[in-house]
Amino acid sequence: MPHVTASTWEEIMVLRSRLAEQTSVRSCELEHSEWHVDSGVLRNKRSDFFQIVGFADDSGNEQLLIRQRETALVGLLVHGGPGNRSFLLNARCEPGLHGFCQLSTTIQSTPSNYERRHGGEPTPFIEWFTQEVAGTQVLHDSIEYDWGRYYDAKRKRFAIIEVPERVSVVSPLLWVGERELLRTLAHPFLMTTDLRVAIALMLAHDRDTEPGLPLGHDEPTAATASLREIPLEAMTNWRIEPRGIVEVAESRGIGVEYVTTTSASREVTQWSQPLVRIQRPDTVTLGVRGVAADREFAVERRTEIGLHGVALYFPAALADTVSSVVCRVRTSAEGGRFLHHEVVLQVADATGLSLTQAEHITWLGVRALSALLLVPEATSVELRTVATLALREVA
């Protein structure tokens, strides 16, 4: 097999710009799309890709949530050992990403897509994640919860597989060396959330730590949910309009817009869909104390509305205004579900800061944080994404 080289930083940026220029996103009306409101739910007419659903709690407070019954696959192929790896990435174009195109994992797909229910092209290398392939080694495989404040108990499968050689690929796939990949961690809007989570799991795996919860902590359990589903047409704080679902009081800052996307690099070159628009960026702050190998990070166990009572580990909430930020990066939430929703990830020196509900805070060293990340269905996407900054600092 011919030698396959990894892409340079310049080649990565050129490819990203070229694919972004070939992608267009325009607003559309629901009646001209492949979606409709059916039985009180916004859904696709052909396949159950995902839905927009209305909920209300016992107090009558309403909320829009994204429901995705399928467990999406986030698959990453790697070659080589720790410190000298190459990663097979996808320069992925999504309508809701900042800049339209960002680096993602080898595969980021739902069964509806990789089983070609949309009628599109095959997903490259999907067989490496759906069946055993000789010479490969599974480094990590787990099911994890997605954004608990926006999804109705959505979960994803993260699989990292080591391959014996770098196979030849064509755009939008590319091999990226470990040095360049770690460099992208601090670059704004260059890496998808899925890739960032996969890197966190990879860095945790490389610490040769067995999966484990903090000492004295029980397995996360589910509590009785207080939410009930209500038809979109019956919601009082949202109004269905031709181009989206508009919040009346704007107390939640969440709405839905319909868009049509054209992209030359996707399995389907044109499609329409709803995207959730969130008015305010989310800021995820991980508190740290100590230096170098003695660093400790503050986490807490709690739940979110879309988790229906399931408790996960999150970055502990800081009670004071954070001014001593160690590192920060601006990222995009998932571009296939959210419209340019910014997430700010940061690690802050919490040595002199107080923490909310301090009695519930757990301080974890690097190895303990790594062990926690490796426990399936135990950590939030917020903790997994910001952990890349924490683990990179001590890698």
Short mmCIF file of C-alpha atoms in Angstrom, two decimals:
data_model
loop_
_atom_site.label_atom_id
_atom_site.label_comp_id
_atom_site.label_asym_id
_atom_site.label_seq_id
_atom_site.Cartn_x
_atom_site.Cartn_y
_atom_site.Cartn_z
CA MET A 1 0.00 0.00 0.00
CA PRO A 2 1.36 3.47 -0.85
CA HIS A 3 2.52 5.69 2.01
CA VAL A 4 -0.28 7.96 3.21
CA THR A 5 0.84 11.20 4.83
CA ALA A 6 -0.98 13.29 7.42
CA SER A 7 -2.26 16.72 6.46
CA THR A 8 -0.36 19.83 7.47
CA TRP A 9 -2.04 22.71 9.29
CA GLU A 10 -2.11 24.72 6.06
CA GLU A 11 -3.72 21.84 4.16
CA ILE A 12 -6.36 21.47 6.87
CA MET A 13 -7.29 25.14 6.70
CA VAL A 14 -7.40 25.17 2.89
CA LEU A 15 -9.69 22.12 2.80
CA ARG A 16 -11.98 23.61 5.41
CA SER A 17 -12.28 26.89 3.51
CA ARG A 18 -12.93 25.15 0.19
CA LEU A 19 -15.69 22.93 1.56
CA ALA A 20 -17.29 25.83 3.44
CA GLU A 21 -17.42 27.85 0.22
CA GLN A 22 -19.27 24.94 -1.42
CA THR A 23 -21.93 24.96 1.31
CA SER A 24 -24.97 27.24 1.38
CA VAL A 25 -27.78 27.57 3.91
CA ARG A 26 -30.99 29.47 3.32
CA SER A 27 -34.21 29.93 5.24
CA CYS A 28 -37.25 28.02 4.03
CA GLU A 29 -40.89 27.52 4.94
CA LEU A 30 -42.18 24.36 6.55
CA GLU A 31 -44.66 23.56 3.78
CA HIS A 32 -41.80 23.51 1.24
CA SER A 33 -39.61 21.23 3.37
CA GLU A 34 -39.57 17.52 4.16
CA TRP A 35 -40.97 18.19 7.64
CA HIS A 36 -44.43 18.68 9.13
CA VAL A 37 -46.22 18.97 12.47
CA ASP A 38 -47.91 15.63 12.99
CA SER A 39 -49.75 14.53 16.16
CA GLY A 40 -48.36 17.56 17.99
CA VAL A 41 -44.73 16.84 17.07
CA LEU A 42 -42.44 18.36 14.42
CA ARG A 43 -41.04 15.39 12.48
CA ASN A 44 -39.63 14.31 9.14
CA LYS A 45 -42.12 12.93 6.61
CA ARG A 46 -39.91 10.04 5.45
CA SER A 47 -37.82 8.87 8.38
CA ASP A 48 -37.51 9.34 12.13
CA PHE A 49 -34.28 11.39 12.06
CA PHE A 50 -35.27 13.51 15.06
CA GLN A 51 -38.27 15.46 16.39
CA ILE A 52 -39.04 18.74 18.10
CA VAL A 53 -41.32 18.04 21.06
CA GLY A 54 -43.16 20.18 23.63
CA PHE A 55 -43.05 19.45 27.36
CA ALA A 56 -44.47 20.99 30.53
CA ASP A 57 -43.56 20.39 34.16
CA ASP A 58 -45.89 20.10 37.16
CA SER A 59 -45.92 23.90 37.50
CA GLY A 60 -46.96 24.41 33.88
CA ASN A 61 -43.57 25.69 32.73
CA GLU A 62 -43.10 24.79 29.06
CA GLN A 63 -39.98 23.67 27.24
CA LEU A 64 -39.01 22.64 23.71
CA LEU A 65 -36.74 19.60 23.54
CA ILE A 66 -35.13 17.69 20.69
CA ARG A 67 -36.03 14.01 20.67
CA GLN A 68 -33.79 11.57 18.83
CA ARG A 69 -34.64 7.96 19.44
CA GLU A 70 -31.74 6.63 17.39
CA THR A 71 -28.39 6.24 19.11
CA ALA A 72 -26.01 8.11 16.82
CA LEU A 73 -22.57 6.70 16.09
CA VAL A 74 -19.50 8.84 16.68
CA GLY A 75 -16.65 6.73 15.32
CA LEU A 76 -12.97 7.63 15.26
CA LEU A 77 -10.23 5.62 13.52
CA VAL A 78 -6.68 6.10 14.81
CA HIS A 79 -3.27 4.74 13.83
CA GLY A 80 -0.19 4.53 16.03
CA GLY A 81 0.46 4.77 19.75
CA PRO A 82 0.01 7.56 22.32
CA GLY A 83 1.96 10.68 21.42
CA ASN A 84 2.47 9.52 17.84
CA ARG A 85 -1.04 8.89 16.61
CA SER A 86 -2.74 9.84 13.38
CA PHE A 87 -6.50 10.42 13.37
CA LEU A 88 -8.82 9.87 10.42
CA LEU A 89 -11.04 12.94 10.49
CA ASN A 90 -13.91 14.25 8.43
CA ALA A 91 -14.06 17.90 7.35
CA ARG A 92 -17.78 17.95 8.04
CA CYS A 93 -20.20 20.52 6.69
CA GLU A 94 -23.31 21.23 8.76
CA PRO A 95 -25.79 24.11 8.41
CA GLY A 96 -25.57 25.13 12.06
CA LEU A 97 -21.78 25.17 12.47
CA HIS A 98 -19.94 28.45 12.72
CA GLY A 99 -18.08 28.70 9.41
CA PHE A 100 -20.21 25.82 8.02
CA CYS A 101 -17.27 23.35 8.06
CA GLN A 102 -15.37 21.92 11.04
CA LEU A 103 -13.19 18.91 11.76
CA SER A 104 -15.15 15.96 13.09
CA THR A 105 -14.64 12.27 13.76
CA THR A 106 -14.32 9.68 10.99
CA ILE A 107 -18.04 9.02 11.25
CA GLN A 108 -20.76 11.13 12.85
CA SER A 109 -24.02 9.54 11.80
CA THR A 110 -27.36 8.11 12.85
CA PRO A 111 -28.49 4.65 11.68
CA SER A 112 -30.98 6.41 9.37
CA ASN A 113 -28.02 7.95 7.57
CA TYR A 114 -25.45 5.15 7.49
CA GLU A 115 -28.16 2.61 6.60
CA ARG A 116 -28.97 4.98 3.69
CA ARG A 117 -32.65 5.46 4.49
CA HIS A 118 -32.22 8.99 3.08
CA GLY A 119 -31.21 7.52 -0.31
CA GLY A 120 -27.74 9.06 -0.17
CA GLU A 121 -24.22 7.77 -0.79
CA PRO A 122 -22.63 5.11 1.45
CA THR A 123 -20.83 6.20 4.63
CA PRO A 124 -17.10 5.41 4.23
CA PHE A 125 -15.60 2.96 6.76
CA ILE A 126 -18.94 2.27 8.47
CA GLU A 127 -18.19 -1.47 8.42
CA TRP A 128 -15.21 -0.87 10.73
CA PHE A 129 -17.70 0.10 13.46
CA THR A 130 -20.56 -2.29 12.72
CA GLN A 131 -18.57 -5.51 12.39
CA GLU A 132 -15.21 -6.96 13.39
CA VAL A 133 -12.31 -6.12 11.05
CA ALA A 134 -9.08 -8.14 11.23
CA GLY A 135 -6.08 -6.29 12.64
CA THR A 136 -8.06 -3.60 14.46
CA GLN A 137 -8.27 -2.96 18.20
CA VAL A 138 -11.14 -1.30 20.05
CA LEU A 139 -9.65 1.36 22.34
CA HIS A 140 -12.95 2.71 23.62
CA ASP A 141 -16.67 2.00 23.11
CA SER A 142 -19.35 3.54 25.29
CA ILE A 143 -22.82 5.08 25.30
CA GLU A 144 -23.01 8.67 26.57
CA TYR A 145 -25.76 11.23 27.19
CA ASP A 146 -25.92 14.39 25.06
CA TRP A 147 -26.98 17.93 26.11
CA GLY A 148 -29.43 17.38 28.98
CA ARG A 149 -30.91 20.87 28.78
CA TYR A 150 -31.85 20.62 25.09
CA TYR A 151 -32.42 16.91 24.31
CA ASP A 152 -35.04 14.45 25.46
CA ALA A 153 -32.65 11.86 26.98
CA LYS A 154 -30.56 11.58 23.82
CA ARG A 155 -27.56 9.25 23.86
CA LYS A 156 -24.66 8.61 21.48
CA ARG A 157 -22.22 5.76 20.96
CA PHE A 158 -18.55 6.80 20.99
CA ALA A 159 -16.21 4.23 19.46
CA ILE A 160 -12.45 4.64 18.96
CA ILE A 161 -10.72 1.95 16.92
CA GLU A 162 -7.00 1.56 16.25
CA VAL A 163 -6.13 0.41 12.71
CA PRO A 164 -2.83 -1.19 11.58
CA GLU A 165 -2.10 1.36 8.83
CA ARG A 166 -3.23 4.67 7.40
CA VAL A 167 -5.58 3.80 4.57
CA SER A 168 -5.94 6.01 1.52
CA VAL A 169 -8.82 8.48 1.72
CA VAL A 170 -10.40 11.21 -0.37
CA SER A 171 -11.95 14.55 0.61
CA PRO A 172 -13.64 15.34 2.93
CA LEU A 173 -11.71 12.68 4.88
CA LEU A 174 -8.12 13.41 5.92
CA TRP A 175 -5.47 12.05 8.24
CA VAL A 176 -4.33 14.48 10.95
CA GLY A 177 -1.33 13.96 13.21
CA GLU A 178 -1.61 14.15 16.98
CA ARG A 179 0.35 17.40 17.23
CA GLU A 180 -1.97 19.15 14.80
CA LEU A 181 -5.06 17.66 16.42
CA LEU A 182 -4.11 18.90 19.89
CA ARG A 183 -3.41 22.28 18.34
CA THR A 184 -7.00 22.50 17.12
CA LEU A 185 -8.31 22.09 20.69
CA ALA A 186 -7.56 25.75 21.39
CA HIS A 187 -8.63 27.05 17.96
CA PRO A 188 -12.13 28.63 17.90
CA PHE A 189 -14.85 26.96 15.85
CA LEU A 190 -12.54 24.44 14.18
CA MET A 191 -13.57 21.21 15.94
CA THR A 192 -17.05 19.72 16.46
CA THR A 193 -18.32 18.78 19.89
CA ASP A 194 -18.30 15.09 18.91
CA LEU A 195 -14.61 15.19 18.00
CA ARG A 196 -13.80 17.06 21.20
CA VAL A 197 -15.58 14.40 23.28
CA ALA A 198 -13.76 11.63 21.41
CA ILE A 199 -10.43 13.31 22.16
CA ALA A 200 -11.35 13.57 25.85
CA LEU A 201 -12.06 9.84 25.91
CA MET A 202 -8.81 9.16 24.03
CA LEU A 203 -6.73 11.26 26.46
CA ALA A 204 -8.44 9.55 29.40
CA HIS A 205 -7.75 6.12 27.88
CA ASP A 206 -4.06 6.95 27.39
CA ARG A 207 -3.61 7.49 31.12
CA ASP A 208 -3.96 3.72 31.52
CA THR A 209 -6.67 4.24 34.13
CA GLU A 210 -9.46 1.80 34.85
CA PRO A 211 -12.97 3.31 34.59
CA GLY A 212 -14.26 4.35 38.00
CA LEU A 213 -16.52 6.72 39.90
CA PRO A 214 -15.22 8.96 42.71
CA LEU A 215 -14.85 7.14 46.01
CA GLY A 216 -18.04 7.12 48.05
CA HIS A 217 -20.28 7.84 45.07
CA ASP A 218 -23.01 5.50 43.93
CA GLU A 219 -23.86 4.75 40.33
CA PRO A 220 -26.00 7.50 38.72
CA THR A 221 -29.65 6.50 39.06
CA ALA A 222 -32.93 7.70 37.60
CA ALA A 223 -35.62 9.50 39.55
CA THR A 224 -39.29 9.96 38.73
CA ALA A 225 -39.65 12.54 35.95
CA SER A 226 -42.10 15.42 36.41
CA LEU A 227 -42.30 16.34 32.71
CA ARG A 228 -45.27 15.54 30.53
CA GLU A 229 -45.39 15.81 26.76
CA ILE A 230 -47.82 18.32 25.25
CA PRO A 231 -48.70 19.04 21.57
CA LEU A 232 -46.76 21.88 19.97
CA GLU A 233 -50.06 23.48 18.92
CA ALA A 234 -51.16 23.59 22.57
CA MET A 235 -48.09 25.42 23.87
CA THR A 236 -48.79 28.93 25.10
CA ASN A 237 -45.22 30.30 25.03
CA TRP A 238 -44.41 29.18 21.46
CA ARG A 239 -46.21 29.87 18.20
CA ILE A 240 -45.90 27.80 15.02
CA GLU A 241 -45.17 30.02 12.01
CA PRO A 242 -44.31 29.21 8.36
CA ARG A 243 -40.55 29.67 8.90
CA GLY A 244 -40.22 28.31 12.41
CA ILE A 245 -41.45 28.02 15.97
CA VAL A 246 -41.27 31.39 17.70
CA GLU A 247 -41.12 31.97 21.43
CA VAL A 248 -43.71 34.54 22.50
CA ALA A 249 -42.32 35.74 25.84
CA GLU A 250 -38.66 34.92 25.00
CA SER A 251 -38.09 33.81 28.57
CA ARG A 252 -36.26 30.66 27.49
CA GLY A 253 -34.46 32.17 24.53
CA ILE A 254 -35.14 29.09 22.37
CA GLY A 255 -36.83 28.87 18.98
CA VAL A 256 -36.81 26.77 15.81
CA GLU A 257 -35.95 27.82 12.24
CA TYR A 258 -36.36 25.85 9.01
CA VAL A 259 -33.42 25.83 6.59
CA THR A 260 -32.39 24.22 3.31
CA THR A 261 -28.74 23.21 2.99
CA THR A 262 -26.66 22.47 -0.09
CA SER A 263 -23.26 20.83 0.38
CA ALA A 264 -21.07 19.05 -2.15
CA SER A 265 -19.29 16.95 0.48
CA ARG A 266 -22.22 15.21 2.19
CA GLU A 267 -23.85 11.86 1.33
CA VAL A 268 -26.99 13.84 0.42
CA THR A 269 -26.14 17.07 -1.40
CA GLN A 270 -29.33 18.98 -0.51
CA TRP A 271 -31.77 18.65 2.36
CA SER A 272 -34.13 20.66 4.55
CA GLN A 273 -34.52 20.50 8.30
CA PRO A 274 -35.39 22.45 11.47
CA LEU A 275 -32.59 23.90 13.59
CA VAL A 276 -32.89 25.04 17.18
CA ARG A 277 -31.80 28.64 17.71
CA ILE A 278 -30.65 29.61 21.21
CA GLN A 279 -30.24 33.32 21.86
CA ARG A 280 -27.46 33.21 24.44
CA PRO A 281 -24.16 31.32 24.37
CA ASP A 282 -23.59 28.59 26.94
CA THR A 283 -20.49 28.98 29.12
CA VAL A 284 -18.97 25.85 30.63
CA THR A 285 -16.38 26.52 33.34
CA LEU A 286 -14.28 23.85 35.03
CA GLY A 287 -12.70 24.97 38.30
CA VAL A 288 -9.09 23.95 38.97
CA ARG A 289 -6.73 24.22 41.93
CA GLY A 290 -3.11 23.19 42.31
CA VAL A 291 -0.39 23.02 39.66
CA ALA A 292 1.03 20.51 37.16
CA ALA A 293 0.49 16.87 38.17
CA ASP A 294 -1.14 17.94 41.46
CA ARG A 295 -4.02 19.74 39.76
CA GLU A 296 -7.53 18.98 40.93
CA PHE A 297 -10.79 19.73 39.15
CA ALA A 298 -14.18 20.51 40.71
CA VAL A 299 -17.17 18.41 39.65
CA GLU A 300 -20.68 17.90 40.98
CA ARG A 301 -23.44 15.38 40.36
CA ARG A 302 -26.80 16.77 39.22
CA THR A 303 -29.42 16.49 36.50
CA GLU A 304 -30.98 18.59 33.72
CA ILE A 305 -34.55 18.89 32.45
CA GLY A 306 -34.05 16.56 29.46
CA LEU A 307 -32.36 13.84 31.53
CA HIS A 308 -35.65 13.10 33.33
CA GLY A 309 -33.98 12.73 36.71
CA VAL A 310 -30.82 10.88 35.65
CA ALA A 311 -27.86 12.29 37.60
CA LEU A 312 -24.57 12.92 35.77
CA TYR A 313 -21.29 14.57 36.68
CA PHE A 314 -20.97 18.20 35.57
CA PRO A 315 -18.33 20.88 36.12
CA ALA A 316 -19.11 22.34 39.55
CA ALA A 317 -20.85 25.71 39.41
CA LEU A 318 -18.65 28.63 40.47
CA ALA A 319 -20.36 31.12 42.76
CA ASP A 320 -18.05 34.05 42.00
CA THR A 321 -17.39 35.99 38.83
CA VAL A 322 -14.65 34.11 37.03
CA SER A 323 -11.72 36.37 36.26
CA SER A 324 -8.75 34.02 36.50
CA VAL A 325 -9.33 31.94 33.37
CA VAL A 326 -6.48 29.55 32.64
CA CYS A 327 -7.60 28.73 29.09
CA ARG A 328 -10.70 29.32 26.98
CA VAL A 329 -12.04 28.33 23.56
CA ARG A 330 -15.23 29.14 21.64
CA THR A 331 -16.98 26.16 20.04
CA SER A 332 -20.18 25.25 18.20
CA ALA A 333 -22.91 23.03 19.54
CA GLU A 334 -23.92 20.25 17.13
CA GLY A 335 -24.39 21.84 13.71
CA GLY A 336 -27.05 19.41 12.58
CA ARG A 337 -29.41 20.34 15.41
CA PHE A 338 -28.51 23.90 16.51
CA LEU A 339 -28.17 27.10 14.49
CA HIS A 340 -24.84 28.79 15.29
CA HIS A 341 -25.15 28.08 19.00
CA GLU A 342 -21.93 29.12 20.68
CA VAL A 343 -20.48 27.22 23.63
CA VAL A 344 -17.60 28.80 25.54
CA LEU A 345 -15.37 26.24 27.25
CA GLN A 346 -12.97 27.45 29.93
CA VAL A 347 -10.81 26.26 32.80
CA ALA A 348 -10.58 28.74 35.68
CA ASP A 349 -8.37 28.92 38.75
CA ALA A 350 -10.81 28.19 41.58
CA THR A 351 -8.26 28.30 44.40
CA GLY A 352 -9.64 31.58 45.78
CA LEU A 353 -13.21 31.21 44.57
CA SER A 354 -16.17 29.80 46.43
CA LEU A 355 -18.31 27.12 44.84
CA THR A 356 -22.10 26.88 44.92
CA GLN A 357 -23.41 24.02 47.09
CA ALA A 358 -19.85 23.38 48.23
CA GLU A 359 -20.85 20.30 50.22
CA HIS A 360 -21.75 18.56 46.95
CA ILE A 361 -18.45 19.36 45.20
CA THR A 362 -15.91 16.63 44.51
CA TRP A 363 -12.29 17.51 43.69
CA LEU A 364 -10.67 15.06 41.27
CA GLY A 365 -7.04 14.68 40.27
CA VAL A 366 -6.06 14.05 36.67
CA ARG A 367 -6.17 10.27 36.97
CA ALA A 368 -9.48 10.31 38.86
CA LEU A 369 -11.02 12.66 36.28
CA SER A 370 -9.79 10.37 33.50
CA ALA A 371 -11.25 7.33 35.25
CA LEU A 372 -14.60 9.10 35.62
CA LEU A 373 -14.73 10.04 31.93
CA LEU A 374 -14.35 6.37 31.00
CA VAL A 375 -17.47 5.30 32.93
CA PRO A 376 -20.35 4.97 30.43
CA GLU A 377 -23.40 7.19 30.99
CA ALA A 378 -21.83 8.91 34.01
CA THR A 379 -20.63 12.29 32.74
CA SER A 380 -22.30 15.22 31.01
CA VAL A 381 -21.30 16.48 27.59
CA GLU A 382 -20.30 19.72 29.35
CA LEU A 383 -17.72 17.91 31.47
CA ARG A 384 -16.41 15.78 28.62
CA THR A 385 -15.89 18.74 26.28
CA VAL A 386 -14.19 21.05 28.77
CA ALA A 387 -12.06 18.14 29.99
CA THR A 388 -10.11 18.31 26.73
CA LEU A 389 -8.68 21.64 27.90
CA ALA A 390 -7.91 20.26 31.35
CA LEU A 391 -6.25 17.04 30.14
CA ARG A 392 -4.39 18.77 27.32
CA GLU A 393 -2.71 21.08 29.82
CA VAL A 394 -1.18 18.12 31.62
CA ALA A 395 -0.76 15.77 28.65
#
